[in-house]
Tab-separated table of C-alpha atoms and ligand atoms in Angstrom:
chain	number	residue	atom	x	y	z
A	86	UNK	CA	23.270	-102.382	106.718
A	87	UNK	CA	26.578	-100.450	106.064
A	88	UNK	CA	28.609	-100.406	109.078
A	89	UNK	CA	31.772	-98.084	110.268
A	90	UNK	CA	34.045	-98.775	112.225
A	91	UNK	CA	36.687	-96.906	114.118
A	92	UNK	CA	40.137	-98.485	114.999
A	93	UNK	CA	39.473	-99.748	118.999
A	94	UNK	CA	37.835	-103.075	118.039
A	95	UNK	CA	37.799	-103.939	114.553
A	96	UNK	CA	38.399	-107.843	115.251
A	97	UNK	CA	34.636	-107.672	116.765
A	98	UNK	CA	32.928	-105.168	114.117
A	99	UNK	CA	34.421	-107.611	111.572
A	100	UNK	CA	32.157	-110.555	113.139
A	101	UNK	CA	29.271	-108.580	113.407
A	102	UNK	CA	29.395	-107.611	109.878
A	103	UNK	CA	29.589	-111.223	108.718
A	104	UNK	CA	27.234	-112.199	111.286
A	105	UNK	CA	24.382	-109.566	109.979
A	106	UNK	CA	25.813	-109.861	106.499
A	107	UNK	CA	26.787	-105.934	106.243
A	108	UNK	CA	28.929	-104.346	104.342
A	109	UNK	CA	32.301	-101.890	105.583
A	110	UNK	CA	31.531	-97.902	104.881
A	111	UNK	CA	34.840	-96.843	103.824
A	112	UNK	CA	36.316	-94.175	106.026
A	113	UNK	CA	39.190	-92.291	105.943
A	114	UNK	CA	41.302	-91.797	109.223
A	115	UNK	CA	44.354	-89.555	108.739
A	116	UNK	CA	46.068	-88.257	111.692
A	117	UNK	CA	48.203	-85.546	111.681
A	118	UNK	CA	51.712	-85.681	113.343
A	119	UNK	CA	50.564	-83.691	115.938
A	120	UNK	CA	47.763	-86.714	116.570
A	121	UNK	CA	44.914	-84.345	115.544
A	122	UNK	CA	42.711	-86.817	113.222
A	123	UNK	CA	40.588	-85.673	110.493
A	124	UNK	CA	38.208	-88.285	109.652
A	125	UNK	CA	35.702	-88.034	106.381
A	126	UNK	CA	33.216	-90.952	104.899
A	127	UNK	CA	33.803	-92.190	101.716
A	128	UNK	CA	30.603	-93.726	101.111
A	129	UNK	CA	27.284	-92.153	100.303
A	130	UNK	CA	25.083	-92.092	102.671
A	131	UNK	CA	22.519	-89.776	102.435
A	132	UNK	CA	19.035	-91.042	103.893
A	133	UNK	CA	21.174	-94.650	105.056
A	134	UNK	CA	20.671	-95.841	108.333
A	135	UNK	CA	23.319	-96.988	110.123
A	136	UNK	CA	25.235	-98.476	112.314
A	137	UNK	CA	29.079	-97.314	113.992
A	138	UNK	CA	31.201	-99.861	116.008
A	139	UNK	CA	33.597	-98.128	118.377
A	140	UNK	CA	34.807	-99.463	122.335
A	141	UNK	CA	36.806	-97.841	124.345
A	142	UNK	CA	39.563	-99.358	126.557
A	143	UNK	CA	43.167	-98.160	127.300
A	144	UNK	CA	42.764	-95.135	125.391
A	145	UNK	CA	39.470	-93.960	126.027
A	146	UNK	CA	40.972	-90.115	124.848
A	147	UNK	CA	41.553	-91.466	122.015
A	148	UNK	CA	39.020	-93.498	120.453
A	149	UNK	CA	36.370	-90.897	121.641
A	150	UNK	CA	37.548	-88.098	119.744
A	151	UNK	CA	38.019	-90.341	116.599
A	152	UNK	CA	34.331	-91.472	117.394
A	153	UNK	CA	33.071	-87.559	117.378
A	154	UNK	CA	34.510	-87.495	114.396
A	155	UNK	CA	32.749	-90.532	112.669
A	156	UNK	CA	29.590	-89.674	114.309
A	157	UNK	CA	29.950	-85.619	113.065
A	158	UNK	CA	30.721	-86.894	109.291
A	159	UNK	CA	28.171	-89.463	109.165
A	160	UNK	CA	25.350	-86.890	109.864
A	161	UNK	CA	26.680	-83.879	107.623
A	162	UNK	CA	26.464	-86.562	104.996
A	163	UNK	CA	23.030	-86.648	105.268
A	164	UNK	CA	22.661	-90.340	107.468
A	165	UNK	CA	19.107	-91.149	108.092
A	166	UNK	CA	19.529	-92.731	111.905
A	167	UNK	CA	22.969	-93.866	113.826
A	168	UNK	CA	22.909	-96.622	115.887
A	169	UNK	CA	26.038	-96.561	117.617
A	170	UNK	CA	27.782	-100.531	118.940
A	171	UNK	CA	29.863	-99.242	122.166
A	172	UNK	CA	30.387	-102.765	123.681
A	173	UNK	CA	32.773	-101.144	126.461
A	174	UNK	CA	31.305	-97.102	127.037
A	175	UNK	CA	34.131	-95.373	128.832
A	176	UNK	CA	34.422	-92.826	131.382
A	177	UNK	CA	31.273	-94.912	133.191
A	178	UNK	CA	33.879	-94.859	136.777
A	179	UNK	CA	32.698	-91.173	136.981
A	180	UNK	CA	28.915	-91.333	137.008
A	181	UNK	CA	28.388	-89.133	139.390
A	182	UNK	CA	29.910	-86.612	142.587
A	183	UNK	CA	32.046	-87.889	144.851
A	184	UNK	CA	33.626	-85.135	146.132
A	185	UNK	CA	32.418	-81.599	145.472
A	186	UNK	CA	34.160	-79.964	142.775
A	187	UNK	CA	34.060	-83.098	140.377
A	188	UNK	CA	32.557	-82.921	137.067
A	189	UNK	CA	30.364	-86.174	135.778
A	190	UNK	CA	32.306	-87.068	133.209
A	191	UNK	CA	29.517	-90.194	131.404
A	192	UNK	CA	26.814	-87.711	131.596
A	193	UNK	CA	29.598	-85.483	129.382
A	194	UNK	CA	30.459	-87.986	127.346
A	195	UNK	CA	26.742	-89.271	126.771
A	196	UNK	CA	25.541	-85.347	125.682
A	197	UNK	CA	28.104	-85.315	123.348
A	198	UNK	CA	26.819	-88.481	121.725
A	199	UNK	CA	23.453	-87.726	121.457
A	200	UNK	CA	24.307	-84.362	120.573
A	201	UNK	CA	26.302	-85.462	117.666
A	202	UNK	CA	23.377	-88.214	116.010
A	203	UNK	CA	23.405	-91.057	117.766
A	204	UNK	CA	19.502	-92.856	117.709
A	205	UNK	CA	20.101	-95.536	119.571
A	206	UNK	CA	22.942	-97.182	121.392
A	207	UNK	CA	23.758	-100.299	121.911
A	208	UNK	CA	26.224	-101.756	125.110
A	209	UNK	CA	27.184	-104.203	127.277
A	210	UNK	CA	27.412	-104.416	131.111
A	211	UNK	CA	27.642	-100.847	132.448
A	212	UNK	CA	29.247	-100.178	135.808
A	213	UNK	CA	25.918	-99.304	138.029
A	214	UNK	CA	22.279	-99.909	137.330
A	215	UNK	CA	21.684	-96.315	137.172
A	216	UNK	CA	23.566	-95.843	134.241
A	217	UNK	CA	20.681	-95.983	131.537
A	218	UNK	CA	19.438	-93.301	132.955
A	219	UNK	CA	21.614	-91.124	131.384
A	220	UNK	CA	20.559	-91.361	128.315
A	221	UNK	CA	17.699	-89.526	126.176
A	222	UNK	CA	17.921	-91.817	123.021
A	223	UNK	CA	17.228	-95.279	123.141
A	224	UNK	CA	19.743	-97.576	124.724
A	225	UNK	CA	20.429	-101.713	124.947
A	226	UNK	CA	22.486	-103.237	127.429
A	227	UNK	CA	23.022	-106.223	126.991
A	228	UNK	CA	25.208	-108.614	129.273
A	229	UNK	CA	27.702	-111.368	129.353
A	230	UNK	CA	26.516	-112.880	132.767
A	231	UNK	CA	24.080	-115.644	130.688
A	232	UNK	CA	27.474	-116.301	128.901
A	233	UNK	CA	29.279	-117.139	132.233
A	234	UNK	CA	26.464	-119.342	133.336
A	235	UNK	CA	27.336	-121.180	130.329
A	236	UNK	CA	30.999	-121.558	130.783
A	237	UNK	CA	30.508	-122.256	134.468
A	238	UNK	CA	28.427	-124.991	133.181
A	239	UNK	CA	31.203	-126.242	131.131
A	240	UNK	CA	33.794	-126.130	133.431
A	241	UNK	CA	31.724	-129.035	135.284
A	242	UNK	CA	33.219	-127.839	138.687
A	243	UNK	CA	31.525	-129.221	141.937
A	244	UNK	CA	31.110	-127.196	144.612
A	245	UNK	CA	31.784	-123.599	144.353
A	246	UNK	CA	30.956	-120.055	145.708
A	247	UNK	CA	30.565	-116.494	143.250
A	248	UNK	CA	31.980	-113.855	144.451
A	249	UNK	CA	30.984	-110.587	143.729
A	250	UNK	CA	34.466	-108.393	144.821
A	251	UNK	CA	32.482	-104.958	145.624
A	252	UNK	CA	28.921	-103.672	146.772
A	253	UNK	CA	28.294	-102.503	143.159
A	254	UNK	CA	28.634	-106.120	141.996
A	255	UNK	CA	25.712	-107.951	144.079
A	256	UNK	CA	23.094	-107.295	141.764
A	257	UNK	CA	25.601	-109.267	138.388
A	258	UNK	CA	26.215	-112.491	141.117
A	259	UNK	CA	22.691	-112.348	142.219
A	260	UNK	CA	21.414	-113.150	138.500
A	261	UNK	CA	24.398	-115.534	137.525
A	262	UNK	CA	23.591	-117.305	140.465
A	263	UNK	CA	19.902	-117.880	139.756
A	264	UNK	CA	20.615	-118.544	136.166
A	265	UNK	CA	22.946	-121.641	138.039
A	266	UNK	CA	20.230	-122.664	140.016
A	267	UNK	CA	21.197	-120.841	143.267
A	268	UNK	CA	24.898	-121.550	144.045
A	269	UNK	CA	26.161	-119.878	147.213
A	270	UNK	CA	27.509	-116.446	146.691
A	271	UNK	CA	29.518	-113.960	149.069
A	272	UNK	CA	30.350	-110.043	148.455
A	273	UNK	CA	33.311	-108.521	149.203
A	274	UNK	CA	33.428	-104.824	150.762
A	275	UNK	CA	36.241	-102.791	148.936
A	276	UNK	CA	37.488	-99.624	150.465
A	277	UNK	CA	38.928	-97.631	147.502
A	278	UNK	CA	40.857	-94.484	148.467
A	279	UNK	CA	39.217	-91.511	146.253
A	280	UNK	CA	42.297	-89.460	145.828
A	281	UNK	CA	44.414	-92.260	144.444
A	282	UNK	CA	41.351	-95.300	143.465
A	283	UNK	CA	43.744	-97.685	145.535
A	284	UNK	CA	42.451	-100.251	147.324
A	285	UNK	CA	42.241	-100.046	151.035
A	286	UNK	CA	40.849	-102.825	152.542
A	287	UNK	CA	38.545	-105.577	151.910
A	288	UNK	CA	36.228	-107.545	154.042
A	289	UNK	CA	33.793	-110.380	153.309
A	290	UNK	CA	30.262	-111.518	154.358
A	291	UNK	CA	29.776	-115.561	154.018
A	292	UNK	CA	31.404	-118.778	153.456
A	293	UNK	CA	34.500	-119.014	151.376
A	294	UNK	CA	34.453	-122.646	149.341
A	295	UNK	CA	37.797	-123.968	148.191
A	296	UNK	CA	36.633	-122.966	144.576
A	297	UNK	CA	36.260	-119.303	144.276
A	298	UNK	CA	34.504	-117.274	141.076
A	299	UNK	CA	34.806	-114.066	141.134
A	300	UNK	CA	32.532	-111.454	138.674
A	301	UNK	CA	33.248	-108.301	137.816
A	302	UNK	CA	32.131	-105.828	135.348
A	303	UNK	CA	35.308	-104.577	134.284
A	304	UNK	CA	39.175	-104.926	135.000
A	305	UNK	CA	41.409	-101.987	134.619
A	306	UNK	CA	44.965	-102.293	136.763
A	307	UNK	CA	43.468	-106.121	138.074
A	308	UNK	CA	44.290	-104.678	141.878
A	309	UNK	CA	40.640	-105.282	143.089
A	310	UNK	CA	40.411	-108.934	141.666
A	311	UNK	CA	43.912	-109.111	143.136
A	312	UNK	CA	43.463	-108.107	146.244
A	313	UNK	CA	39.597	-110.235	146.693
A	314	UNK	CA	41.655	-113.234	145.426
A	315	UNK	CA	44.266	-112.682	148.316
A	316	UNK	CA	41.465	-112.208	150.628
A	317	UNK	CA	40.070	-115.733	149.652
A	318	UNK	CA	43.077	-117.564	149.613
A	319	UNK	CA	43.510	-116.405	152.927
A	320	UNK	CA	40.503	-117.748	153.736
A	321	UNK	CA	40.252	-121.390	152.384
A	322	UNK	CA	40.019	-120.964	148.698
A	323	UNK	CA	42.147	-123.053	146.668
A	324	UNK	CA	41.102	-122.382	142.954
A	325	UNK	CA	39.758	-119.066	142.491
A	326	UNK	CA	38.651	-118.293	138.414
A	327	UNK	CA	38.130	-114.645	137.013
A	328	UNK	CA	35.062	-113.884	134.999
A	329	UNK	CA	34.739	-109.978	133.879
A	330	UNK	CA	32.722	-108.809	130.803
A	331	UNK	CA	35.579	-106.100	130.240
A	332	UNK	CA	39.508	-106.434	130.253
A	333	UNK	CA	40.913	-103.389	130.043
A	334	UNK	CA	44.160	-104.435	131.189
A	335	UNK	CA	45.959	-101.234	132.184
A	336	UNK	CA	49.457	-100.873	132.642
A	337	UNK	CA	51.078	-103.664	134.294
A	338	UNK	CA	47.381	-105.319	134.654
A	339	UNK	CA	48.640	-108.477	132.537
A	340	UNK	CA	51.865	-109.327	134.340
A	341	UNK	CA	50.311	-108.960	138.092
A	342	UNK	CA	47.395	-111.253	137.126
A	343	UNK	CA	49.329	-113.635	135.644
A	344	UNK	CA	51.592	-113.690	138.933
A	345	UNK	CA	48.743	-113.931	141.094
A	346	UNK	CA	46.772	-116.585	142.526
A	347	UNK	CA	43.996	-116.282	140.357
A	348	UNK	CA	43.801	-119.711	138.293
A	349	UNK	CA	42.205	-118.330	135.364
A	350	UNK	CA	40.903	-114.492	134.226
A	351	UNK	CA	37.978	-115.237	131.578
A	352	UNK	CA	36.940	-111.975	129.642
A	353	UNK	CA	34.463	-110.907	126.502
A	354	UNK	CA	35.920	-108.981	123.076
A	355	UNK	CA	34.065	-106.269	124.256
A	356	UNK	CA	37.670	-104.374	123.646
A	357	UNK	CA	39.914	-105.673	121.908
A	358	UNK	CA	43.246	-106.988	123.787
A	359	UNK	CA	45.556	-107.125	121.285
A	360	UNK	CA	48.444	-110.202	121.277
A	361	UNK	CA	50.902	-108.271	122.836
A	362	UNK	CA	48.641	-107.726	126.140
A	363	UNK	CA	47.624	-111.451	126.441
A	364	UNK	CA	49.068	-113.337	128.737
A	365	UNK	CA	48.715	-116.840	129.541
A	366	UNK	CA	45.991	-117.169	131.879
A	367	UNK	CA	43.527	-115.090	130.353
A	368	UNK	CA	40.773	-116.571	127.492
A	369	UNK	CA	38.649	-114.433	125.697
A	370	UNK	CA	34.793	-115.347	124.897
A	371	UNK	CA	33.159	-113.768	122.031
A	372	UNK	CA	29.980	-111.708	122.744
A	373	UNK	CA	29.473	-110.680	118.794
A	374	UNK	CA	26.456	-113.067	118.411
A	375	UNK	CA	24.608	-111.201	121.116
A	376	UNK	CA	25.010	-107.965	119.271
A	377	UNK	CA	24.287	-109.576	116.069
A	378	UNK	CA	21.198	-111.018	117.947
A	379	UNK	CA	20.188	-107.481	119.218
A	380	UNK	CA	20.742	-105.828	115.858
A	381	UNK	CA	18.429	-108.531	113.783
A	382	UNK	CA	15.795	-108.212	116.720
A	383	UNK	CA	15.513	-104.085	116.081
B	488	R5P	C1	34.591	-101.206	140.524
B	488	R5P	O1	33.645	-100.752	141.109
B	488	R5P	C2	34.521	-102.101	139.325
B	488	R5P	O2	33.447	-102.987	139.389
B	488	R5P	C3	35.823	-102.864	139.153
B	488	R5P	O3	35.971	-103.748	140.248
B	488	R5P	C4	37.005	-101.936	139.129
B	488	R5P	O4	36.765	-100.835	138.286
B	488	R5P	C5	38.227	-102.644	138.641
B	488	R5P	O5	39.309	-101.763	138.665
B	488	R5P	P1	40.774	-102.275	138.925
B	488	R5P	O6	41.001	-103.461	138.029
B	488	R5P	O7	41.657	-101.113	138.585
B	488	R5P	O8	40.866	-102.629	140.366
């Protein structure tokens, strides 16, 4: 299969491709000093099916105009079918009105998608169960939580508690938790102010254990993991571990984490973090054999 990919993850497209033993599309990305980009295929690929690798993270702005772009010149070149790898789909934090006025920015982003080619897409972890929903072509999502069974399993830890740090999270604990063989699990109630997305305040239901897991679908500025972590060291937890299928790591995300009393923040290459943004308590587990998995299986 020939495979494109734009600039936000190109450490992961490069595994898939080995993994499914395809071959880079050439593509040229030029932008102009006044970051417009004008993007055009250098392949043929005229009746071709397939397949674009693109995440967003940090830059969502960014990497979704360059992935219009792709998509647009892909199909006036006469591609067959798109299937599009978004391990991280941005602009999922706005799926639907919260206060009158708003606009739904995924269902935006999702008709312009479509609208441009895209057959099938294929994701990981989104933000509410709802989310398929959205879509008119077909859609995966996959998820990381079998992967965290699997490193909990490692870790060979002895008596613990998941946490899930909001309402929205219950459902992700719930199945870790039965993939464990039923390990306690509490949930965390997050106020979030909707002017600002602060935190307010956070309460808990159930029994805090003095090790602490906390799973979450996404970080972006780490202040909810933050803040649950406080609330559980408050309350009895001694070693409290990070799992999250996507690290954003906004702004000064990396340094407050790595201040805080979280022991360890474990993540998926869903985006790409690049060396810069690491910081010492984070490790990164690779999710590209599930996509290769999903994209053999199709
Ligand atoms: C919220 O509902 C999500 O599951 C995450 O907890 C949240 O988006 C993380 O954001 P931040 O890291 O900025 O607190």
């Amino acid at each position: 299969m020939l495979i494109f990919s734009g600039s936000s993850n190109k450490n992961l497209a490069k595994k898939i491709a080995e993994s499914i033993d395809g071959k880079f599309g050439g593509l040229e990305i030029h932008t102009f000093p006044d970051r417009e980009n004008r993007v055009r295929v250098e392949e043929d690929v005229l009746d071709l099916d397939v397949l674009v690798v693109e995440s967003t993270g940090v830059t969502p702005n960014l990497y979704y105009m360059e992935l219009f772009l792709i998509l647009d010149s892909l199909k006036r070149s006469g591609a067959r079918s798109i299937t599009l790898v978004i391990p991280y789909l941005g602009y999922q934090r706005q799926d639907h009105i919260f206060r009158s006025g708003e606009a739904v920015s995924l269902q935006v982003i999702i008709d312009i998608l479509e609208s441009l080619g895209v057959d099938k897409f294929i994701s990981f972890e989104f933000h509410s169960v709802k989310i398929p929903e959205f879509f008119k072509s077909e859609v995966v999502e996959l998820s990381a939580i079998p992967r965290f069974a699997e490193k909990i399993k490692e870790m060979n830890l002895q008596d613990y508690v998941l946490v899930s740090p909001d309402m929205g999270g219950i459902a992700r604990v719930k199945k870790l938790s039965e993939i464990l063989g039923g390990p306690d699990f509490i949930t965390v109630e997050k106020d979030r102010d909707l002017n600002t997305g602060d935190v307010k305040s956070m309460k808990f239901t159930g029994k805090v254990k003095k090790i602490a897991i906390i799973i979450d679908d996404v970080i972006s500025t780490g202040k909810t993991l933050i803040a649950a972590s406080n609330l559980l060291k408050e309350n009895g937890a001694q070693d409290i571990y990070v799992m999250a299928t996507h690290g954003i790591f906004a702004g000064e995300a990396p340094t407050s984490l790595q201040a805080s009393s979280i022991k360890k923040v474990i993540i998926t290459d869903t985006i790409d973090v690049p060396k810069i943004r690491r910081f010492e308590k984070l490790e990164v587990i690779s999710i590209s054999d599930m996509i290769s998995e999903e994209l053999k299986n199709s």
